[in-house]
Tab-separated table of C-alpha atoms in Angstrom:
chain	number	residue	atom	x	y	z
T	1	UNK	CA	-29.436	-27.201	0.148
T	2	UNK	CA	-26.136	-26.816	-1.457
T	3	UNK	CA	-22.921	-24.893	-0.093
T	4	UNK	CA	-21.149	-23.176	-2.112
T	5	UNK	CA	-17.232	-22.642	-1.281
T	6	UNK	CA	-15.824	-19.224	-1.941
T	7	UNK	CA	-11.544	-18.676	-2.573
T	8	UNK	CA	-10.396	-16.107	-0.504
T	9	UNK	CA	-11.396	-12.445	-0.575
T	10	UNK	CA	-8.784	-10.695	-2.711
T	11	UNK	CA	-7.457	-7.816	-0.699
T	12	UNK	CA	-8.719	-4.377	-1.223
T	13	UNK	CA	-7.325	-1.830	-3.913
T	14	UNK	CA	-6.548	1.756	-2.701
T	15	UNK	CA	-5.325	4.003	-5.672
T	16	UNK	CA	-2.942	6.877	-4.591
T	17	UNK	CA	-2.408	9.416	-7.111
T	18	UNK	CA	-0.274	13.023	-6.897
T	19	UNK	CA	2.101	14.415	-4.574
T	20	UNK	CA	1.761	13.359	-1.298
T	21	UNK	CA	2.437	15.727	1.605
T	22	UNK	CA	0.924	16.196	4.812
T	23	UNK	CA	-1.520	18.523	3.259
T	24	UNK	CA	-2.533	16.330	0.811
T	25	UNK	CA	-2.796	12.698	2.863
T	26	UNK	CA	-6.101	13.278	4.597
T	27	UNK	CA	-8.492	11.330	1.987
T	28	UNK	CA	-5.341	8.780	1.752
T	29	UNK	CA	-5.095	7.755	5.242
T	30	UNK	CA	-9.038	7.254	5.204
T	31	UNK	CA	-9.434	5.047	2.134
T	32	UNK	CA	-6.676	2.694	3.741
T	33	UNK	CA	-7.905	3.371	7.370
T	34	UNK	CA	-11.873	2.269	5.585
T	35	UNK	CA	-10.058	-0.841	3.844
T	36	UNK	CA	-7.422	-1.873	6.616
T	37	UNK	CA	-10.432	-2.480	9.042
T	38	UNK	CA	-12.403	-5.031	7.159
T	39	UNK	CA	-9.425	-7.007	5.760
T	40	UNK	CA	-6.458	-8.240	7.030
T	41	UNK	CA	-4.251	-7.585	3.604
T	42	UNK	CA	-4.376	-3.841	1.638
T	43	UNK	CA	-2.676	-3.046	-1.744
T	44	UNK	CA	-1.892	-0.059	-1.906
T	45	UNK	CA	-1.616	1.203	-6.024
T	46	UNK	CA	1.393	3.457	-6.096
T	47	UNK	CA	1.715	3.683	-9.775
T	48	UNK	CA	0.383	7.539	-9.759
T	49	UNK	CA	2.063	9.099	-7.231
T	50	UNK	CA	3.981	11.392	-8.526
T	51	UNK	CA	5.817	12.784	-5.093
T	52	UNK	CA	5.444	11.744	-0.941
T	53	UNK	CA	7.598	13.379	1.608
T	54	UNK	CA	7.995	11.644	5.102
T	55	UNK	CA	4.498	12.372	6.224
T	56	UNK	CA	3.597	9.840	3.184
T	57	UNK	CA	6.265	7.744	4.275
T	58	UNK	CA	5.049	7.824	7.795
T	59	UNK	CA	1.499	6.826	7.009
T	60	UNK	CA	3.212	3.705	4.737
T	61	UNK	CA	4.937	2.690	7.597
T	62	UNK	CA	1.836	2.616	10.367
T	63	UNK	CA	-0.171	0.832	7.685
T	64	UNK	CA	2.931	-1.401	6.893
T	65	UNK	CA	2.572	-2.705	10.812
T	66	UNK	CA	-1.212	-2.656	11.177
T	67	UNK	CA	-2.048	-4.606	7.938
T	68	UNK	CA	-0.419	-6.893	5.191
T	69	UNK	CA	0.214	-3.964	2.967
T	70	UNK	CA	1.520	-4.364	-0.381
T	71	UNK	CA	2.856	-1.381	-2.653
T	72	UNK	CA	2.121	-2.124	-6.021
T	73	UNK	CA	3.484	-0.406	-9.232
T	74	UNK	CA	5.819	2.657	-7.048
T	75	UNK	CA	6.843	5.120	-9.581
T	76	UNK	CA	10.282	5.907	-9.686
T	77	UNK	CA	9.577	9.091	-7.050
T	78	UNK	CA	7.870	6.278	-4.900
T	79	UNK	CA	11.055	4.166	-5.371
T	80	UNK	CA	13.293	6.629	-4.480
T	81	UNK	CA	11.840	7.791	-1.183
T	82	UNK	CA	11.915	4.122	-0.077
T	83	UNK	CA	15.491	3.208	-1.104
T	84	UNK	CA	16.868	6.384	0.555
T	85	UNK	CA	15.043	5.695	3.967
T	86	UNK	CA	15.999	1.538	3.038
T	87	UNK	CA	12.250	0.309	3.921
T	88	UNK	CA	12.426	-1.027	0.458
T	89	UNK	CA	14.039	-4.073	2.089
T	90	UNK	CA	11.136	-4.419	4.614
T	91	UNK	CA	8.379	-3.267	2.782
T	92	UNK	CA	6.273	-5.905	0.167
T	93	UNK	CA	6.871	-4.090	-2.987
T	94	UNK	CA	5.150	-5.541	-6.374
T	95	UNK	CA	5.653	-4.579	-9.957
T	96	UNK	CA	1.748	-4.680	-10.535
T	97	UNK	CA	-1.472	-4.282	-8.579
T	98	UNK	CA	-1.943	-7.914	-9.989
T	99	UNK	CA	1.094	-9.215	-8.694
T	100	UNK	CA	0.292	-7.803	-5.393
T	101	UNK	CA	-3.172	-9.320	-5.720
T	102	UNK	CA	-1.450	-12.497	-5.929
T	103	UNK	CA	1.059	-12.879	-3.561
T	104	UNK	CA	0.450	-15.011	-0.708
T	105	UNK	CA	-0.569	-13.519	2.629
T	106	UNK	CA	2.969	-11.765	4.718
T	107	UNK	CA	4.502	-14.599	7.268
């Protein structure tokens, strides 16, 4: 009988596309809810959102202390949003869902 050593589990990819309002979050906040409860790091593909008010913010933010999240590719709307609030000093932004794939698990 052989054992076979696996590398870690890469983290889970949840793609957000669109604007992203409180109308529009519902099948969002699931995808990350599904993927934040099996793994302990989410990236979270940011590259095709196109608009998120404070209810997306918000939702960033609970994820942001529940799991390792890591925002890969943010648009420039995405970008925005997150310097004018200044969580883009606190949050784990990454140019790439690769990148983000990558990095090393939050301290």
């Amino acid at each position: 009988m052989s054992s076979h050593e696996s590398g870690p589990v890469p983290p889970p990819v949840v793609e957000a596309r669109g604007d992203l309002d409180a109308e529009t979050l519902g099948p969002l906040a699931a995808e990350l809810e599904d993927a934040a409860a099996g793994h302990s790091a989410v990236v979270l593909d940011a590259r095709g959102v196109t608009f998120g008010d404070s209810s997306f913010l918000r939702l960033v933010m609970i994820f942001h202390q529940r799991t390792d999240l890591r925002i890969a590719a943010p648009g420039p709307a995405v970008t925005r949003l997150f310097e004018l609030v200044r969580v883009d000093t606190v949050l784990r932004l990454y140019p790439s869902v690769e990148a983000a794939l990558g990095a090393p698990p939050a301290a």
